[in-house]
Coordinates of N, CA and C in Angstrom, one line a residue:
M935 N -5.9 47.7 -93.6 CA -7.3 47.9 -93.8 C -7.6 49.3 -93.6
Q936 N -8.7 49.8 -94.1 CA -9.1 51.2 -94.0 C -10.4 51.3 -93.1
L937 N -10.3 52.2 -92.2 CA -11.5 52.5 -91.3 C -12.0 53.9 -91.6
N938 N -13.3 54.0 -91.6 CA -13.9 55.4 -91.7 C -14.4 55.7 -90.4
V939 N -13.6 56.6 -89.7 CA -14.0 57.0 -88.3 C -14.2 58.5 -88.3
N940 N -15.3 58.9 -87.9 CA -15.7 60.3 -87.8 C -15.5 61.1 -89.1
E941 N -15.9 60.4 -90.2 CA -15.8 60.9 -91.5 C -14.4 61.2 -92.0
E942 N -13.4 60.5 -91.4 CA -12.1 60.5 -91.9 C -11.6 59.0 -92.2
T943 N -10.8 58.8 -93.2 CA -10.3 57.5 -93.5 C -8.9 57.3 -92.8
Y944 N -8.8 56.2 -92.1 CA -7.5 55.8 -91.5 C -7.1 54.5 -92.0
E945 N -5.8 54.4 -92.3 CA -5.2 53.1 -92.7 C -4.6 52.5 -91.5
V946 N -5.0 51.3 -91.1 CA -4.6 50.6 -89.9 C -4.2 49.2 -90.2
E947 N -3.3 48.7 -89.4 CA -2.9 47.3 -89.5 C -3.3 46.6 -88.1
A948 N -3.9 45.5 -88.3 CA -4.4 44.7 -87.1 C -4.5 43.3 -87.4
E949 N -4.3 42.5 -86.3 CA -4.6 41.0 -86.5 C -6.1 40.8 -86.4
A950 N -6.5 39.7 -87.1 CA -7.9 39.4 -87.1 C -8.4 39.2 -85.6
G951 N -9.6 39.8 -85.4 CA -10.2 39.7 -84.0 C -9.8 40.8 -83.1
T952 N -8.9 41.7 -83.5 CA -8.5 42.8 -82.7 C -9.7 43.7 -82.4
P953 N -10.1 44.0 -81.1 CA -11.2 44.8 -80.9 C -11.0 46.2 -81.4
L954 N -12.1 46.7 -82.0 CA -12.1 48.1 -82.5 C -11.6 49.1 -81.5
L955 N -12.0 48.9 -80.2 CA -11.6 49.9 -79.2 C -10.1 50.2 -79.2
W956 N -9.3 49.1 -79.3 CA -7.8 49.3 -79.3 C -7.3 50.0 -80.5
L957 N -7.9 49.8 -81.7 CA -7.5 50.6 -82.8 C -7.9 52.1 -82.7
L958 N -9.1 52.3 -82.2 CA -9.5 53.7 -82.0 C -8.5 54.4 -81.0
R959 N -8.2 53.8 -79.9 CA -7.4 54.5 -78.9 C -5.9 54.4 -79.2
D960 N -5.4 53.3 -79.5 CA -3.9 53.1 -79.6 C -3.4 53.4 -81.0
N961 N -4.1 53.1 -82.1 CA -3.6 53.3 -83.4 C -4.0 54.7 -84.0
I962 N -5.3 55.1 -83.7 CA -5.8 56.3 -84.3 C -5.6 57.5 -83.3
G963 N -5.6 57.2 -82.0 CA -5.4 58.2 -81.0 C -6.6 58.9 -80.6
L964 N -7.8 58.3 -80.8 CA -9.1 58.8 -80.3 C -9.4 58.2 -79.0
T965 N -9.0 58.9 -77.9 CA -9.1 58.4 -76.6 C -10.4 58.7 -75.8
G966 N -11.3 59.3 -76.5 CA -12.6 59.6 -75.8 C -13.4 58.3 -75.5
T967 N -13.3 57.3 -76.3 CA -13.9 56.0 -76.1 C -13.1 55.3 -75.0
K968 N -13.8 54.9 -74.0 CA -13.1 54.3 -72.8 C -13.1 52.8 -72.7
Y969 N -12.1 52.3 -72.1 CA -12.1 50.9 -71.7 C -12.7 50.8 -70.3
G970 N -13.7 49.9 -70.2 CA -14.4 49.7 -68.9 C -14.2 48.3 -68.4
C971 N -15.0 47.4 -69.0 CA -14.9 46.0 -68.5 C -14.3 45.0 -69.5
G972 N -14.3 45.4 -70.8 CA -13.8 44.4 -71.8 C -14.7 43.3 -72.1
L973 N -15.9 43.3 -71.5 CA -16.9 42.2 -71.7 C -18.2 42.7 -72.3
A974 N -18.2 43.9 -72.8 CA -19.4 44.5 -73.4 C -20.6 44.6 -72.4
Q975 N -20.3 44.8 -71.2 CA -21.3 44.9 -70.2 C -21.5 46.3 -69.6
C976 N -20.4 47.1 -69.6 CA -20.6 48.4 -68.9 C -21.0 49.5 -69.9
G977 N -20.5 49.5 -71.1 CA -20.9 50.5 -72.1 C -20.0 51.7 -72.2
A978 N -18.9 51.7 -71.5 CA -18.0 52.8 -71.6 C -17.3 52.9 -73.0
C979 N -17.3 51.8 -73.7 CA -16.6 51.7 -75.0 C -17.6 51.9 -76.1
A980 N -18.8 52.4 -75.9 CA -19.8 52.4 -76.9 C -19.5 53.4 -78.0
V981 N -19.7 53.0 -79.2 CA -19.5 53.9 -80.4 C -20.7 53.5 -81.3
M982 N -20.9 54.3 -82.4 CA -21.9 54.0 -83.4 C -21.3 53.5 -84.6
V983 N -21.8 52.4 -85.2 CA -21.4 51.9 -86.5 C -22.6 51.9 -87.4
D984 N -22.5 52.7 -88.4 CA -23.7 52.9 -89.3 C -24.9 53.3 -88.5
G985 N -24.7 54.1 -87.5 CA -25.8 54.6 -86.7 C -26.3 53.7 -85.6
L986 N -25.8 52.5 -85.5 CA -26.2 51.6 -84.5 C -25.1 51.5 -83.4
L987 N -25.6 51.4 -82.1 CA -24.7 51.4 -81.0 C -24.0 50.0 -80.9
V988 N -22.7 50.0 -80.8 CA -22.0 48.8 -80.5 C -21.0 49.0 -79.4
R989 N -20.6 47.9 -78.8 CA -19.6 47.9 -77.7 C -18.3 47.6 -78.4
S990 N -17.4 48.6 -78.5 CA -16.2 48.5 -79.3 C -15.2 47.5 -78.7
C991 N -15.3 47.2 -77.4 CA -14.3 46.3 -76.7 C -14.5 44.9 -77.2
V992 N -15.6 44.5 -77.8 CA -15.8 43.2 -78.3 C -16.1 43.1 -79.8
T993 N -16.0 44.3 -80.5 CA -16.3 44.3 -81.9 C -15.0 44.1 -82.7
P994 N -14.9 43.0 -83.4 CA -13.7 42.8 -84.2 C -13.6 43.8 -85.3
V995 N -12.4 44.3 -85.5 CA -12.2 45.4 -86.4 C -12.6 45.0 -87.8
E996 N -12.3 43.7 -88.2 CA -12.7 43.3 -89.6 C -14.2 43.4 -89.8
G997 N -15.0 43.5 -88.8 CA -16.4 43.6 -89.0 C -16.9 45.0 -89.3
V998 N -16.0 46.0 -89.1 CA -16.4 47.4 -89.3 C -15.7 48.0 -90.5
V999 N -14.9 47.3 -91.2 CA -14.2 47.8 -92.4 C -15.3 48.2 -93.5
G1000 N -15.2 49.4 -94.0 CA -16.2 49.9 -95.0 C -17.4 50.4 -94.4
R1001 N -17.5 50.5 -93.1 CA -18.7 51.1 -92.4 C -18.4 52.4 -91.8
Q1002 N -19.4 53.2 -91.4 CA -19.2 54.5 -90.9 C -19.2 54.4 -89.3
I1003 N -18.1 54.7 -88.8 CA -17.9 54.7 -87.3 C -17.9 56.1 -86.7
R1004 N -18.7 56.3 -85.7 CA -18.7 57.6 -85.0 C -18.4 57.4 -83.6
T1005 N -17.4 58.2 -83.1 CA -17.0 58.1 -81.7 C -17.4 59.4 -81.0
I1006 N -17.3 59.4 -79.7 CA -17.6 60.5 -78.8 C -16.7 61.7 -79.2
D1007 N -15.5 61.4 -79.8 CA -14.6 62.5 -80.1 C -15.1 63.5 -81.2
A1008 N -16.1 63.0 -81.9 CA -16.7 63.9 -83.0 C -18.2 64.0 -82.8
I1009 N -18.8 63.6 -81.7 CA -20.2 63.6 -81.5 C -20.9 64.9 -81.7
E1010 N -20.2 66.0 -81.4 CA -20.8 67.3 -81.6 C -20.7 67.8 -83.0
D1011 N -20.1 67.0 -83.9 CA -20.2 67.3 -85.4 C -21.6 66.9 -85.9
D1012 N -22.3 66.1 -85.1 CA -23.6 65.7 -85.4 C -24.6 66.6 -84.7
E1013 N -25.6 67.2 -85.4 CA -26.5 68.1 -84.7 C -27.2 67.5 -83.5
L1014 N -27.7 66.3 -83.6 CA -28.3 65.6 -82.5 C -27.3 65.4 -81.4
G1015 N -26.1 64.9 -81.7 CA -25.1 64.7 -80.7 C -24.7 66.0 -80.0
K1016 N -24.7 67.1 -80.7 CA -24.5 68.4 -80.0 C -25.6 68.7 -79.0
R1017 N -26.8 68.4 -79.4 CA -28.0 68.7 -78.5 C -27.9 67.7 -77.3
V1018 N -27.5 66.5 -77.5 CA -27.3 65.6 -76.3 C -26.3 66.1 -75.3
V1019 N -25.2 66.5 -75.8 CA -24.1 67.1 -75.0 C -24.7 68.3 -74.2
A1020 N -25.4 69.2 -74.9 CA -26.0 70.4 -74.2 C -27.0 69.9 -73.1
A1021 N -27.7 68.9 -73.4 CA -28.7 68.4 -72.3 C -27.9 67.8 -71.2
W1022 N -26.8 67.1 -71.4 CA -26.0 66.6 -70.4 C -25.4 67.7 -69.5
V1023 N -25.0 68.8 -70.1 CA -24.5 70.0 -69.4 C -25.6 70.6 -68.6
K1024 N -26.8 70.8 -69.2 CA -27.9 71.4 -68.5 C -28.3 70.7 -67.3
H1025 N -28.3 69.4 -67.4 CA -28.8 68.5 -66.3 C -27.6 68.1 -65.4
Q1026 N -26.4 68.6 -65.6 CA -25.2 68.3 -64.9 C -25.1 66.8 -64.6
V1027 N -25.2 66.0 -65.8 CA -25.2 64.6 -65.7 C -23.9 64.0 -65.2
A1028 N -22.8 64.5 -65.7 CA -21.5 63.9 -65.4 C -21.1 64.1 -63.9
Q1029 N -20.7 63.1 -63.3 CA -20.1 63.2 -62.0 C -18.6 62.9 -62.1
C1030 N -18.2 61.7 -62.1 CA -16.8 61.4 -62.3 C -16.5 61.5 -63.8
G1031 N -17.5 61.2 -64.6 CA -17.4 61.3 -66.1 C -16.9 60.2 -66.9
Y1032 N -16.4 59.1 -66.2 CA -15.8 58.1 -66.9 C -16.7 57.4 -67.9
C1033 N -17.9 57.1 -67.5 CA -18.9 56.4 -68.3 C -19.6 57.3 -69.3
Q1034 N -19.4 58.6 -69.2 CA -20.3 59.5 -69.9 C -20.1 59.5 -71.4
S1035 N -18.9 59.1 -71.9 CA -18.8 59.1 -73.4 C -19.7 58.0 -73.9
G1036 N -19.8 56.8 -73.3 CA -20.7 55.8 -73.7 C -22.1 56.1 -73.5
Q1037 N -22.4 56.9 -72.4 CA -23.8 57.3 -72.1 C -24.3 58.2 -73.2
V1038 N -23.5 59.2 -73.6 CA -23.8 60.1 -74.7 C -24.0 59.4 -76.0
M1039 N -23.2 58.5 -76.3 CA -23.3 57.7 -77.5 C -24.6 56.9 -77.5
A1040 N -24.9 56.3 -76.4 CA -26.2 55.5 -76.3 C -27.4 56.4 -76.4
A1041 N -27.4 57.6 -75.8 CA -28.5 58.5 -75.9 C -28.7 59.0 -77.3
T1042 N -27.6 59.3 -77.9 CA -27.7 59.8 -79.3 C -28.2 58.7 -80.2
A1043 N -27.7 57.5 -80.1 CA -28.2 56.4 -80.9 C -29.7 56.1 -80.7
L1044 N -30.2 56.2 -79.4 CA -31.6 56.0 -79.1 C -32.4 57.1 -79.8
L1045 N -32.0 58.4 -79.6 CA -32.8 59.4 -80.2 C -32.8 59.5 -81.7
K1046 N -31.7 58.9 -82.3 CA -31.7 58.8 -83.8 C -32.7 57.8 -84.2
R1047 N -32.9 56.8 -83.4 CA -33.9 55.7 -83.7 C -35.3 56.0 -83.4
T1048 N -35.5 56.7 -82.2 CA -36.8 57.0 -81.7 C -36.7 58.5 -81.1
S1049 N -37.3 59.4 -81.8 CA -37.2 60.8 -81.4 C -37.9 61.1 -80.1
N1050 N -39.0 60.4 -79.8 CA -39.7 60.6 -78.6 C -39.9 59.3 -77.8
P1051 N -38.8 58.8 -77.2 CA -38.9 57.5 -76.6 C -39.7 57.5 -75.3
S1052 N -40.4 56.4 -75.0 CA -41.1 56.2 -73.8 C -40.1 56.0 -72.6
D1053 N -40.6 56.0 -71.4 CA -39.8 55.7 -70.3 C -39.2 54.3 -70.4
T1054 N -40.0 53.4 -70.8 CA -39.5 52.0 -71.0 C -38.4 51.9 -72.0
E1055 N -38.6 52.6 -73.2 CA -37.6 52.6 -74.2 C -36.3 53.3 -73.7
I1056 N -36.4 54.3 -72.9 CA -35.2 55.0 -72.4 C -34.5 54.0 -71.5
L1057 N -35.2 53.4 -70.6 CA -34.6 52.4 -69.6 C -33.9 51.3 -70.4
A1058 N -34.5 50.8 -71.4 CA -34.0 49.7 -72.2 C -32.7 50.1 -73.0
A1059 N -32.8 51.3 -73.5 CA -31.6 51.7 -74.3 C -30.4 52.2 -73.5
M1060 N -30.7 52.7 -72.3 CA -29.6 53.3 -71.5 C -29.2 52.2 -70.5
S1061 N -28.6 51.2 -71.0 CA -28.1 50.0 -70.2 C -26.7 50.2 -69.7
N1062 N -26.0 51.3 -70.1 CA -24.6 51.5 -69.6 C -24.6 51.6 -68.1
L1063 N -23.5 51.2 -67.5 CA -23.4 51.3 -66.1 C -22.7 52.6 -65.7
C1064 N -23.2 53.2 -64.6 CA -22.7 54.4 -64.1 C -22.5 54.2 -62.6
R1065 N -21.2 54.2 -62.1 CA -20.9 54.0 -60.7 C -21.4 55.2 -59.9
C1066 N -21.5 56.3 -60.5 CA -22.0 57.5 -59.7 C -23.5 57.6 -59.6
G1067 N -24.2 56.8 -60.3 CA -25.6 56.7 -60.2 C -26.3 57.9 -60.8
T1068 N -25.9 58.4 -62.0 CA -26.5 59.5 -62.6 C -27.7 59.2 -63.5
Y1069 N -28.3 58.1 -63.2 CA -29.4 57.6 -64.1 C -30.6 58.5 -64.1
N1070 N -31.0 59.2 -63.0 CA -32.1 60.1 -63.0 C -31.8 61.3 -63.9
A1071 N -30.6 61.8 -63.8 CA -30.2 63.0 -64.6 C -30.2 62.6 -66.1
I1072 N -29.7 61.4 -66.4 CA -29.7 60.9 -67.8 C -31.1 60.9 -68.3
K1073 N -32.0 60.3 -67.5 CA -33.4 60.2 -68.0 C -34.0 61.6 -68.2
A1074 N -33.7 62.5 -67.3 CA -34.3 63.9 -67.4 C -33.7 64.5 -68.7
A1075 N -32.4 64.3 -68.9 CA -31.8 65.0 -70.1 C -32.4 64.4 -71.4
I1076 N -32.6 63.1 -71.5 CA -33.2 62.5 -72.6 C -34.7 62.9 -72.8
T1077 N -35.4 63.0 -71.7 CA -36.8 63.5 -71.8 C -36.9 64.9 -72.3
D1078 N -36.0 65.8 -71.8 CA -35.9 67.1 -72.3 C -35.7 67.1 -73.8
L1079 N -34.7 66.3 -74.3 CA -34.4 66.2 -75.7 C -35.6 65.8 -76.5
S1080 N -36.3 64.8 -76.0 CA -37.4 64.2 -76.8 C -38.6 65.2 -76.8
T1081 N -38.7 66.1 -75.9 CA -39.8 67.1 -75.9 C -39.4 68.4 -76.4
G1082 N -38.2 68.5 -77.0 CA -37.7 69.8 -77.6 C -37.3 70.9 -76.6
Q1083 N -37.0 70.5 -75.4 CA -36.6 71.5 -74.4 C -35.1 71.8 -74.4
V1084 N -34.4 71.1 -75.2 CA -33.0 71.4 -75.4 C -32.7 71.4 -76.8

């Protein structure tokens, strides 16, 4: 089957039901997307499919054939994604950094959907887990982005 990942086409072989995460990491070699819980609860594996945020650890590969997949590995090729990364740096969001690829993907998807999200919308969209507790810095970075300060 063919996957369109970060605007490149990849020919992959996989059994039905294989999670997208494993093809991204093991077959294609894009290791920016992380394995966290394997249950779609932590968000470390978040990617965008046709602009919508999905948890790749539970997304069967056959469901994304023919769709546009964007991973953290190419997020800065997207103008908004580049701004999100700049805001993350400005606010020194990353601590250990393990969850941050999923956090950046979630923030980018949110801001693509809603350019000026309310606090409630930010809290609802940013449901990824961060063991380091960088939630306040994440909210500050998104607020800056929505008000044009980054």
